[in-house]
Coordinates of C-alpha atoms and ligand atoms in Angstrom, one line a residue:
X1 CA 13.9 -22.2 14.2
X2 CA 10.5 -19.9 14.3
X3 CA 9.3 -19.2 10.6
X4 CA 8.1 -16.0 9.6
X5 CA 5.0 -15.9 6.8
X6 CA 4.7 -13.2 4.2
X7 CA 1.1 -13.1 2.5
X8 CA 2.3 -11.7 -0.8
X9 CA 0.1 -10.0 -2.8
X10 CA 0.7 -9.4 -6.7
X11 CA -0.8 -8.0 -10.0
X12 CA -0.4 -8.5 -14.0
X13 CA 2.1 -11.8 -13.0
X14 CA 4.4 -9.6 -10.9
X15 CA 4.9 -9.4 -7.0
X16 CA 4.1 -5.9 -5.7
X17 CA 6.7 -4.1 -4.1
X18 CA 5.0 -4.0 -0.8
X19 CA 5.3 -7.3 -0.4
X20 CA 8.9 -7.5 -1.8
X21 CA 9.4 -5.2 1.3
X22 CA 8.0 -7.6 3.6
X23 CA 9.8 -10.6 1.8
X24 CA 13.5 -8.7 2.4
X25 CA 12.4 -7.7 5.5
X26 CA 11.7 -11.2 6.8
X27 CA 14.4 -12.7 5.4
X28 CA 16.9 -9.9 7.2
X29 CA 14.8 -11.5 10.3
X30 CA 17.2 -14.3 10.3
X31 CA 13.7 -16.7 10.7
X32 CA 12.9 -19.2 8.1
X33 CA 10.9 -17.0 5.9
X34 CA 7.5 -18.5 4.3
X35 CA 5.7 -17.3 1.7
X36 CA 2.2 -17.9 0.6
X37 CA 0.4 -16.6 -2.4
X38 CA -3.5 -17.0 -4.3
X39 CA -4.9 -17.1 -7.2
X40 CA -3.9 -19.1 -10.8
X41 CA -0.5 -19.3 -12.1
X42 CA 0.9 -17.8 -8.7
X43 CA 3.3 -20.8 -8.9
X44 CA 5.0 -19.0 -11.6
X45 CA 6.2 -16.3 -9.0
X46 CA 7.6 -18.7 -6.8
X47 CA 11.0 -17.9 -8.0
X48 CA 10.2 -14.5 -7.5
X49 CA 10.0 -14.9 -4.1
X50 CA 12.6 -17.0 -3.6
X51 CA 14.9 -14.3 -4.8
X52 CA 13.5 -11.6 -2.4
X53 CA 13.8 -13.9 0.5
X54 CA 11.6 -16.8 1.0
X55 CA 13.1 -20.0 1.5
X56 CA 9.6 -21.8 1.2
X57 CA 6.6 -21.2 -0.9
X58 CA 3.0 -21.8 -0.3
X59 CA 0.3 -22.0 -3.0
X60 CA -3.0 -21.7 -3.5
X61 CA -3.5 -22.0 -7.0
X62 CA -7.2 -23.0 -7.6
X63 CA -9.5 -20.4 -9.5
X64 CA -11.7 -20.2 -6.4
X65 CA -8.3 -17.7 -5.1
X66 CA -8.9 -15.6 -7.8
X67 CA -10.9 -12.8 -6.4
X68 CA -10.6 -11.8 -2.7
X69 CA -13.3 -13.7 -0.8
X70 CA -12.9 -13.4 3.0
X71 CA -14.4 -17.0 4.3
X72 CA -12.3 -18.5 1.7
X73 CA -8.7 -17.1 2.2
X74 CA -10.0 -17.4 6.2
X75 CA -10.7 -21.0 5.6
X76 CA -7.3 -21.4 3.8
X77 CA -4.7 -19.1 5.5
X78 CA -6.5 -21.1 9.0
X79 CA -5.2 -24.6 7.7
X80 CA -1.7 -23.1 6.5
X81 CA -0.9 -21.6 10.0
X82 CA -1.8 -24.8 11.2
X83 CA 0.0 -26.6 8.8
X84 CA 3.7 -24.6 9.4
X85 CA 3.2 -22.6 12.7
X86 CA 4.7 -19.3 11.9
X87 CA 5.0 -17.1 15.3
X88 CA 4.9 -13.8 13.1
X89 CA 3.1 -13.1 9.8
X90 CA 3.3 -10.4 7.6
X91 CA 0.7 -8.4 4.9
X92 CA 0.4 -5.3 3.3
X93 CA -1.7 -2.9 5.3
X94 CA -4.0 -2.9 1.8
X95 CA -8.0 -3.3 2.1
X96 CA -7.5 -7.0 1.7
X97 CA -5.3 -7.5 4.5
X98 CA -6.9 -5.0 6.9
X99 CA -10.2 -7.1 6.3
X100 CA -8.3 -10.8 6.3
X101 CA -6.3 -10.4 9.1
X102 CA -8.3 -9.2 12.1
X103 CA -10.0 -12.1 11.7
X104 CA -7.3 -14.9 11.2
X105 CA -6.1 -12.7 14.6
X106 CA -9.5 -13.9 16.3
X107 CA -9.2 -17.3 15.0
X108 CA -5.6 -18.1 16.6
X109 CA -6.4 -15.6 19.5
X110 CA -3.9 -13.2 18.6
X111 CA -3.1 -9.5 18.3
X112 CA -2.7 -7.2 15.3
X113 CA -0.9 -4.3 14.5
X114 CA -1.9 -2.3 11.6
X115 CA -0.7 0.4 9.9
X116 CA 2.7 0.5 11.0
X117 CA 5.7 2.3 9.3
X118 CA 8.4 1.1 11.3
X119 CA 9.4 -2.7 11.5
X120 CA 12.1 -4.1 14.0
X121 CA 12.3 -7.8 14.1
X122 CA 14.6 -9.0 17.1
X123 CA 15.2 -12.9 18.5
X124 CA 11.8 -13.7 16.9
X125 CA 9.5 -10.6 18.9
X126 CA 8.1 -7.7 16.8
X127 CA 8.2 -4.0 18.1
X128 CA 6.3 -1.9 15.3
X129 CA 5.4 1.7 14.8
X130 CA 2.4 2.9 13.6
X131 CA 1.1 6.4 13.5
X132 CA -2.4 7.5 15.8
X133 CA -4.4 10.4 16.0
X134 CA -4.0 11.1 12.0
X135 CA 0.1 11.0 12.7
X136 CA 0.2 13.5 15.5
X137 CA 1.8 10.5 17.5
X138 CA 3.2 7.4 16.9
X139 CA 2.8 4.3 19.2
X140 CA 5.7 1.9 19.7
X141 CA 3.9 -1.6 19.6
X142 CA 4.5 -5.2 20.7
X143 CA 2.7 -8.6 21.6
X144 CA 2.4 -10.2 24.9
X145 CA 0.1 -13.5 25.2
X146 CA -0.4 -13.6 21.1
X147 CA 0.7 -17.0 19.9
X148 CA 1.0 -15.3 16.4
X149 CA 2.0 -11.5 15.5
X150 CA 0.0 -10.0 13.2
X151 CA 1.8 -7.1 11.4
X152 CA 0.3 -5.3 8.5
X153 CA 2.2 -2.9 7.1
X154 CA 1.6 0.7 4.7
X155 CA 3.8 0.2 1.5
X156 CA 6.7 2.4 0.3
X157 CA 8.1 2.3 4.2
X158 CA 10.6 -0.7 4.1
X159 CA 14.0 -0.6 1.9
X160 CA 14.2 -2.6 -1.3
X161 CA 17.0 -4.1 -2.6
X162 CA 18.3 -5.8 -5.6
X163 CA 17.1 -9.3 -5.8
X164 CA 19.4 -12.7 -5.6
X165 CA 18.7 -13.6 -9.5
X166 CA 20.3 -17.3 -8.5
X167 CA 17.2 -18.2 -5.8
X168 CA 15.0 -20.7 -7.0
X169 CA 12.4 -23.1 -5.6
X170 CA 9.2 -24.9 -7.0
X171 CA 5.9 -24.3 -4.7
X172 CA 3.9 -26.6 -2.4
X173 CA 0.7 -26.2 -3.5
X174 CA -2.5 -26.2 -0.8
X175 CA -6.3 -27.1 -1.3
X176 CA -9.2 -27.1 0.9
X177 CA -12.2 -28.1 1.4
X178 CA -14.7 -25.3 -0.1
X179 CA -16.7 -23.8 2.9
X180 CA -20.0 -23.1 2.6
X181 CA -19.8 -19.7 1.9
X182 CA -22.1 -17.0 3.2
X183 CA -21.3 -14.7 0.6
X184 CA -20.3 -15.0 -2.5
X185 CA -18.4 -12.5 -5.2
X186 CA -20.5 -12.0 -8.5
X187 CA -19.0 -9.4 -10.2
X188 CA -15.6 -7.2 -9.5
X189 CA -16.5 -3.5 -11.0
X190 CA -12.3 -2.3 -12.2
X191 CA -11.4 1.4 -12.1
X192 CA -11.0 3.0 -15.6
X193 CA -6.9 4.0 -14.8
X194 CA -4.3 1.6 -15.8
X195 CA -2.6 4.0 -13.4
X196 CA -0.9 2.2 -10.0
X197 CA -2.8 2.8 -6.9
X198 CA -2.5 5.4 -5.2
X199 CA -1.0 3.2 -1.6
X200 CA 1.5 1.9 -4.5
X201 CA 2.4 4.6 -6.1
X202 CA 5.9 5.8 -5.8
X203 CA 5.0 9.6 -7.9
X204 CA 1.6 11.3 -6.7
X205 CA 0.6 14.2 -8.1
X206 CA -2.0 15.5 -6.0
X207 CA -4.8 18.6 -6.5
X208 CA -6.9 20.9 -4.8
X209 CA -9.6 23.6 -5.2
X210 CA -6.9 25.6 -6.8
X211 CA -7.5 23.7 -9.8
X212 CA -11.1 25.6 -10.3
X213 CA -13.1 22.8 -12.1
X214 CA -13.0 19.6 -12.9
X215 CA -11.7 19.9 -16.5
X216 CA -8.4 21.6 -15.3
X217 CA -7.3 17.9 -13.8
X218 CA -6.0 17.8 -17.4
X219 CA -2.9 19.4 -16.3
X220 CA -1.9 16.9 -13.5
X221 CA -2.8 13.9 -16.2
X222 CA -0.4 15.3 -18.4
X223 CA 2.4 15.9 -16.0
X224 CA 1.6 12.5 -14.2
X225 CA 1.8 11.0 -17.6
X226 CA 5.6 12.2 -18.1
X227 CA 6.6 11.3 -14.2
X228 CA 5.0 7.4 -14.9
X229 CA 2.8 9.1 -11.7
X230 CA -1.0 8.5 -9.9
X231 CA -3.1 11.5 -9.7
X232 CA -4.8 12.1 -6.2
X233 CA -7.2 14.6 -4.7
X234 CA -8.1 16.5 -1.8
X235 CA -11.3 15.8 -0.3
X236 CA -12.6 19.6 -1.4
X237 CA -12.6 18.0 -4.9
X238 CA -14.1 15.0 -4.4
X239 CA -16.9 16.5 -2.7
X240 CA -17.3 18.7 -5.3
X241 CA -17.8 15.6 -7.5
X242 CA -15.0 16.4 -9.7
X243 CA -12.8 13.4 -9.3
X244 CA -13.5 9.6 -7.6
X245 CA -13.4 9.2 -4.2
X246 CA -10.8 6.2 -5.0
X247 CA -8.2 9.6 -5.5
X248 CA -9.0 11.0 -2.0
X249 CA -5.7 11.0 0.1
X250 CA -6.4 12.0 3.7
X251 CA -7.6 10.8 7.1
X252 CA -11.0 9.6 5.5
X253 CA -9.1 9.1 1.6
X254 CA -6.3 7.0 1.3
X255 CA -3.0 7.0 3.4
X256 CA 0.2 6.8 1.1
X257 CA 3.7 7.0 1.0
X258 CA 5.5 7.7 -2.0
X259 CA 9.2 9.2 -3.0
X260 CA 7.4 12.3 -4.3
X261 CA 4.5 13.6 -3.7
X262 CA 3.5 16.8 -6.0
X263 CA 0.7 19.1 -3.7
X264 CA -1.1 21.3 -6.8
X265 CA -3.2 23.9 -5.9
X266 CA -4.4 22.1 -2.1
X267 CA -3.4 24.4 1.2
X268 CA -2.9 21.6 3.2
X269 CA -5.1 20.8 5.7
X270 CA -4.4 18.5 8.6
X271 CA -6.9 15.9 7.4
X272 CA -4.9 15.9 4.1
X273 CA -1.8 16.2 5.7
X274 CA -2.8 13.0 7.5
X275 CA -2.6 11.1 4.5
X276 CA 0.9 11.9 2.9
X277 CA 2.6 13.3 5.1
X278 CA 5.0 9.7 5.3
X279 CA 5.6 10.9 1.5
X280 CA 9.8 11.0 1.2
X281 CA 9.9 14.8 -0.6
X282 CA 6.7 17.0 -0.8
X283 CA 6.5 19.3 -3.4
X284 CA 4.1 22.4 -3.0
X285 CA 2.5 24.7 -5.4
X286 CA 0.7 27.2 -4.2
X287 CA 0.2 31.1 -5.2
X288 CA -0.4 31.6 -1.3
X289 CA 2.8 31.9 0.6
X290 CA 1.1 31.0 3.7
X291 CA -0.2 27.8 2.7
X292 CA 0.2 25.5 5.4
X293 CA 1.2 23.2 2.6
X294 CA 4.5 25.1 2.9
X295 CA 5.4 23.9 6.5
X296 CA 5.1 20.3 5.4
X297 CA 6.6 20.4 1.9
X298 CA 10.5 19.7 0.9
X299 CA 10.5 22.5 -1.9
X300 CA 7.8 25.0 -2.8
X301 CA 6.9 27.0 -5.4
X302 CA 5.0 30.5 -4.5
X303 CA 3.3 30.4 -8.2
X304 CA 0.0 30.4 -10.6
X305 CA -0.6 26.4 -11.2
X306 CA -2.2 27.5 -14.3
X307 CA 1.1 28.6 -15.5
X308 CA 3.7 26.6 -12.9
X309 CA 2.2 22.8 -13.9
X310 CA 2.4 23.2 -17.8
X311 CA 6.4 24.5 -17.6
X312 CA 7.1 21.8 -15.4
X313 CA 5.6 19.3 -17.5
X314 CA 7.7 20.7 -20.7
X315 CA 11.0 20.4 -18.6
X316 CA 10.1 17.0 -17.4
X317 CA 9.5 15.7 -21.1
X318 CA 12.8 17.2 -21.8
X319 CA 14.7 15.7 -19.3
X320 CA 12.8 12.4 -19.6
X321 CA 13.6 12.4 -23.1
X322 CA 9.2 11.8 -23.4
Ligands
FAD401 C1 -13.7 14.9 9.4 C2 -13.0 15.5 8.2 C3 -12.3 14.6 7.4 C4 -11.6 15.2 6.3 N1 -10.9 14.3 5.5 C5 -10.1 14.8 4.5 C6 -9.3 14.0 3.7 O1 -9.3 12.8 3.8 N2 -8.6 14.6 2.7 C7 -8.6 15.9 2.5 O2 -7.9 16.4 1.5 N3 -9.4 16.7 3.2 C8 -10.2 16.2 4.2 N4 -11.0 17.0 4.9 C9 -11.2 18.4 4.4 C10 -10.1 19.4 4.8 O3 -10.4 19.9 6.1 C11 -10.0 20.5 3.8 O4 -11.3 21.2 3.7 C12 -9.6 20.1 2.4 O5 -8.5 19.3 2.4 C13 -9.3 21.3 1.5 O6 -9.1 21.0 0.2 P1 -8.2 21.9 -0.7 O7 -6.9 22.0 -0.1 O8 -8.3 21.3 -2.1 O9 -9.0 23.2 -0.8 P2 -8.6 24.7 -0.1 O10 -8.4 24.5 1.3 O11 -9.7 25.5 -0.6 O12 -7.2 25.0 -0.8 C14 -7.1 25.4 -2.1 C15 -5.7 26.0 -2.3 O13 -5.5 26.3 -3.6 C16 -4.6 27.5 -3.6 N5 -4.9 28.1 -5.0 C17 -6.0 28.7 -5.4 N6 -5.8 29.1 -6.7 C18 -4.5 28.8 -7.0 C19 -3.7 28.9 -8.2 N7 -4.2 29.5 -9.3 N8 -2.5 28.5 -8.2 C20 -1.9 27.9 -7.1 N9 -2.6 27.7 -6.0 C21 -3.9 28.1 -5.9 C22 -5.1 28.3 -2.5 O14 -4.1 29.2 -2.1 C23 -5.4 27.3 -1.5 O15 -4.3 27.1 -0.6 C24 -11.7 16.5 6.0 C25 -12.4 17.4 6.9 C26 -13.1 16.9 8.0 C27 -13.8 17.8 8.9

């Protein structure tokens, strides 16, 4: 039988749900799904997997895992497809696996599809969908001549459900021989927010210029804070050097794909659009009715900010009980 390999990725001892997506998805392959994960104490999620799907896990559980180094997980990831074959593997589309898997691809002469949204798995070929030109169109993709298919995947696209709490199995752990590294990771520099990312983020609560100045961001905290939500930005705003340019979303910010997506005080411009517009409801607020925000978003709201975001923050911490 063909095996299918998910590279799971995970934070604070928990798989992400990204990757739970890709676990559930390859197990609904009908392929003996693999999975391998880095880093210490990753063997302690190997039940985790195992009850999203894989029927094997792979470990690489030295220290030298803990922190994302590309000739490393190359060196690694190299012997593991040697070891068990797979004819598809699976990652996040995430920084680390848009860096890590072009150049496994290279290695084992294969193809990669990025980005994709859609996933269809039949009699062990891929077809995927991913979206060009900033998601004017979308290009149906497959593999021809690629001994392995590469698929990375955007999060929040794939359906989760509930886990088989029964599934268990112990890991085989992996070790290599350390390559002699051309580059080596001193120091990783965290972002103050506790916050999910924003590519992770099921809530977003997004603003604009309409927010005047920096200081006003106050008011999406504070309603993000009741919704359990990430704040992002439009690039107007991070130019202006009010917020980080980790909170862009747009064609040259961050692509993401939540339930909701809350659009404060930003028109809507197709480079912004680019970024959210996979999000599942869009909710705009705007005092101008012609927005373009409006063509995009599930509900809007023709109102101030300055007096729409508090109200709806009071609601929510009524109805949230916060
Ligand atoms: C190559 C390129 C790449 C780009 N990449 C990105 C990108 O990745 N992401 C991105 O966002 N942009 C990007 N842009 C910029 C983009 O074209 C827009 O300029 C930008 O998105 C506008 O930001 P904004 O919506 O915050 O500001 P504006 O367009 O100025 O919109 C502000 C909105 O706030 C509303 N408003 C004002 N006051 C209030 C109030 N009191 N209450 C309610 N609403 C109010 C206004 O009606 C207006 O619609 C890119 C541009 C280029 C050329």
């Amino acid at each position: 039988m063909s095996t299918i390999l998910v590279f799971v990725e995970h934070q604070k001892n928990q798989i992400k749900r990204s990757s739970v997506e890709l676990l559930q998805a390859a197990q609904k392959s009908g392929l003996k799904t693999c999975a391998v994960l880095f880093g210490t104490g990753v063997e302690n999620l190997a039940n985790s997997a195992a009850q999203n799907g894989a029927q094997e896990v792979h470990t690489f559980k030295s220290a030298d895992f803990d922190q994302y180094n590309p000739e490393m997980f190359l060196a690694a990831m190299s012997d593991l497809l040697e070891k068990i074959k797979p004819s598809i593997v699976l990652s996040s589309a995430s920084s680390l696996g848009k860096d890590l898997f072009p150049r496994l691809a290279a290695r084992f002469q294969s193809g990669v599809a990025s980005d994709c949204t859609e996933l269809k798995i039949e009699n062990g070929k891929v077809t995927a969908k991913k979206p060009l030109y900033s998601g004017k169109c979308f290009a149906e993709t497959s593999f021809e001549n690629s001994p392995i298919q590469f698929v990375l995947m955007r999060a929040n696209q794939l359906p989760v459900s509930a886990a088989n709490p029964s599934a268990t199995t112990s890991a085989i752990d992996h070790t290599i021989n350390k390559p002699d590294l051309k580059t080596i990771i001193q120091n990783v520099v965290k972002g103050a927010s506790e916050k999910l990312d924003l590519t992770e983020a099921n809530v977003i609560v997004s603003g604009g210029r309409g927010l005047k100045e920096a200081g006003n961001f106050k008011l999406l905290n504070d309603l993000a804070d009741v919704l359990g939500a990430t704040v992002g930005a439009s690039r107007a705003v991070v130019d202006a050097g009010w917020v980080s340019h980790g909170m862009q979303v747009g064609q040259t910010g961050k692509t993401v794909a939540p339930t909701l997506y809350i659009a404060v005080g930003l028109s809507g411009a197709i480079q912004h659009l680019a970024g959210m517009s996979g999000s599942k409801v869009i909710v705009a607020i705007n005092n101008d009715p012609q927005a373009p925000i409006f063509q995009k978003a599930t509900y809007g709201i023709v109102g101030d900010l300055f007096e729409v975001v508090p109200k709806l923050t009071e609601e929510f911490k009524k109805v949230l009980n916060k």
